[in-house]
Amino acid sequence: MNTKGSKRVIFCSTLLIACIATFNTSASDDFDRLYAQAKTEMNSEFGAFYTMQLNSEIGENHANVLDNCTKKHKNSEKQLFSAIFEINSDGIIKAFHIDKKTGFAACLKSRFVGLEVPMPPYDGYLSPFN
């Protein structure tokens, strides 16, 4: 290979690595950003009210999810994790974001997504799981 071709390959490789590094945000960074947004929303006037409604709904109508996952994952339930509900405007839980994939957290995620809860103020509303 000639010198000009070698320089071109090195340049393209360097450019590719720079692009990957620039656009590759980690899952942890994404979770931290979502969690900060959820905390901000929770501290708003409506957010505090909605958080009470959501926690009440989970406790009263979806306690079986917590019970089943607790029984199924007795050891991992003690591992701390943070989670965020992402809720559609129609009140359907669209996603359950978790920062650590424990058995208990994964169980909750599989059970919570798709459940109906009180309608939030807008689509994609984020609320921390407490």
Short mmCIF file of C-alpha atoms in Angstrom, two decimals:
data_model
loop_
_atom_site.label_atom_id
_atom_site.label_comp_id
_atom_site.label_asym_id
_atom_site.label_seq_id
_atom_site.Cartn_x
_atom_site.Cartn_y
_atom_site.Cartn_z
CA MET A 1 0.00 0.00 0.00
CA ASN A 2 1.34 3.43 -0.82
CA THR A 3 1.86 6.19 1.74
CA LYS A 4 -1.09 8.21 0.49
CA GLY A 5 -3.41 5.20 0.85
CA SER A 6 -2.09 4.43 4.34
CA LYS A 7 -2.70 7.98 5.47
CA ARG A 8 -6.23 7.82 4.10
CA VAL A 9 -6.96 4.57 6.00
CA ILE A 10 -5.56 6.02 9.23
CA PHE A 11 -7.57 9.22 8.76
CA CYS A 12 -10.81 7.30 8.11
CA SER A 13 -10.20 5.00 11.10
CA THR A 14 -9.53 7.96 13.38
CA LEU A 15 -12.62 9.75 12.12
CA LEU A 16 -14.77 6.65 12.71
CA ILE A 17 -13.48 6.24 16.28
CA ALA A 18 -14.13 9.93 16.99
CA CYS A 19 -17.69 9.63 15.67
CA ILE A 20 -18.41 6.54 17.76
CA ALA A 21 -17.02 8.17 20.89
CA THR A 22 -19.04 11.34 20.28
CA PHE A 23 -22.40 9.70 19.65
CA ASN A 24 -22.15 6.78 22.06
CA THR A 25 -23.77 7.91 25.30
CA SER A 26 -23.83 5.25 27.95
CA ALA A 27 -27.01 3.79 29.42
CA SER A 28 -25.93 5.20 32.77
CA ASP A 29 -25.79 8.74 31.38
CA ASP A 30 -29.23 8.30 29.83
CA PHE A 31 -30.66 6.99 33.10
CA ASP A 32 -29.11 9.84 35.09
CA ARG A 33 -30.62 12.38 32.67
CA LEU A 34 -34.07 10.75 32.86
CA TYR A 35 -33.88 10.51 36.66
CA ALA A 36 -32.96 14.19 36.99
CA GLN A 37 -35.89 15.11 34.73
CA ALA A 38 -38.25 12.87 36.73
CA LYS A 39 -37.14 14.47 40.01
CA THR A 40 -37.71 17.94 38.53
CA GLU A 41 -41.20 16.96 37.39
CA MET A 42 -41.94 15.39 40.78
CA ASN A 43 -41.03 18.65 42.52
CA SER A 44 -43.45 20.70 40.43
CA GLU A 45 -46.89 21.57 41.82
CA PHE A 46 -48.66 18.96 39.71
CA GLY A 47 -45.79 16.48 40.05
CA ALA A 48 -46.15 16.14 43.81
CA PHE A 49 -49.90 15.54 43.43
CA TYR A 50 -49.41 13.06 40.58
CA THR A 51 -46.71 11.17 42.51
CA MET A 52 -49.16 10.69 45.39
CA GLN A 53 -51.82 9.43 42.94
CA LEU A 54 -49.37 7.08 41.24
CA ASN A 55 -48.00 5.66 44.50
CA SER A 56 -51.53 5.16 45.78
CA GLU A 57 -52.53 3.38 42.56
CA ILE A 58 -49.49 1.09 42.68
CA GLY A 59 -50.03 0.31 46.37
CA GLU A 60 -53.77 -0.30 46.11
CA ASN A 61 -54.22 -1.91 42.70
CA HIS A 62 -50.85 -3.34 41.74
CA ALA A 63 -49.42 -4.55 45.06
CA ASN A 64 -49.56 -8.08 43.66
CA VAL A 65 -46.77 -7.13 41.23
CA LEU A 66 -44.55 -6.13 44.15
CA ASP A 67 -45.50 -9.24 46.14
CA ASN A 68 -44.91 -11.66 43.26
CA CYS A 69 -41.54 -10.18 42.35
CA THR A 70 -40.48 -10.10 46.01
CA LYS A 71 -41.30 -13.80 46.42
CA LYS A 72 -39.64 -14.73 43.13
CA HIS A 73 -36.41 -12.79 43.77
CA LYS A 74 -35.85 -12.95 47.52
CA ASN A 75 -32.09 -12.31 47.35
CA SER A 76 -31.97 -9.57 44.74
CA GLU A 77 -34.82 -7.60 46.31
CA LYS A 78 -32.35 -6.32 48.89
CA GLN A 79 -30.05 -4.89 46.20
CA LEU A 80 -30.73 -1.19 45.88
CA PHE A 81 -31.70 0.21 42.50
CA SER A 82 -33.39 3.29 41.14
CA ALA A 83 -36.21 3.23 38.61
CA ILE A 84 -38.39 5.59 36.63
CA PHE A 85 -41.87 5.12 35.23
CA GLU A 86 -42.42 6.56 31.75
CA ILE A 87 -46.16 6.98 31.26
CA ASN A 88 -48.20 7.62 28.12
CA SER A 89 -50.85 10.35 28.11
CA ASP A 90 -53.55 7.64 28.33
CA GLY A 91 -52.10 6.35 31.62
CA ILE A 92 -50.39 3.24 30.26
CA ILE A 93 -46.88 2.61 31.61
CA LYS A 94 -44.74 2.78 28.48
CA ALA A 95 -41.39 1.97 30.10
CA PHE A 96 -39.82 1.19 33.45
CA HIS A 97 -36.23 2.43 33.33
CA ILE A 98 -33.81 0.84 35.83
CA ASP A 99 -30.23 1.75 36.69
CA LYS A 100 -29.18 -1.75 37.80
CA LYS A 101 -30.53 -4.93 36.29
CA THR A 102 -31.23 -7.03 39.36
CA GLY A 103 -33.64 -9.96 39.17
CA PHE A 104 -36.16 -8.03 41.25
CA ALA A 105 -35.89 -4.87 39.12
CA ALA A 106 -36.19 -6.86 35.88
CA CYS A 107 -39.26 -8.64 37.28
CA LEU A 108 -40.91 -5.32 38.15
CA LYS A 109 -40.08 -3.99 34.69
CA SER A 110 -41.68 -6.97 32.98
CA ARG A 111 -44.83 -6.65 35.12
CA PHE A 112 -45.27 -2.85 35.23
CA VAL A 113 -44.92 -2.08 31.51
CA GLY A 114 -48.41 -2.03 30.00
CA LEU A 115 -50.31 -1.48 33.26
CA GLU A 116 -52.82 1.34 33.49
CA VAL A 117 -52.29 4.07 36.08
CA PRO A 118 -53.75 7.58 36.51
CA MET A 119 -53.33 9.78 33.43
CA PRO A 120 -50.36 12.15 33.65
CA PRO A 121 -50.38 15.73 32.32
CA TYR A 122 -48.61 14.79 29.07
CA ASP A 123 -47.24 11.89 27.04
CA GLY A 124 -43.93 10.48 28.17
CA TYR A 125 -44.32 11.75 31.74
CA LEU A 126 -41.47 10.57 33.98
CA SER A 127 -41.98 9.66 37.62
CA PRO A 128 -39.43 8.08 39.98
CA PHE A 129 -40.36 4.69 41.41
CA ASN A 130 -40.42 5.01 45.19
#
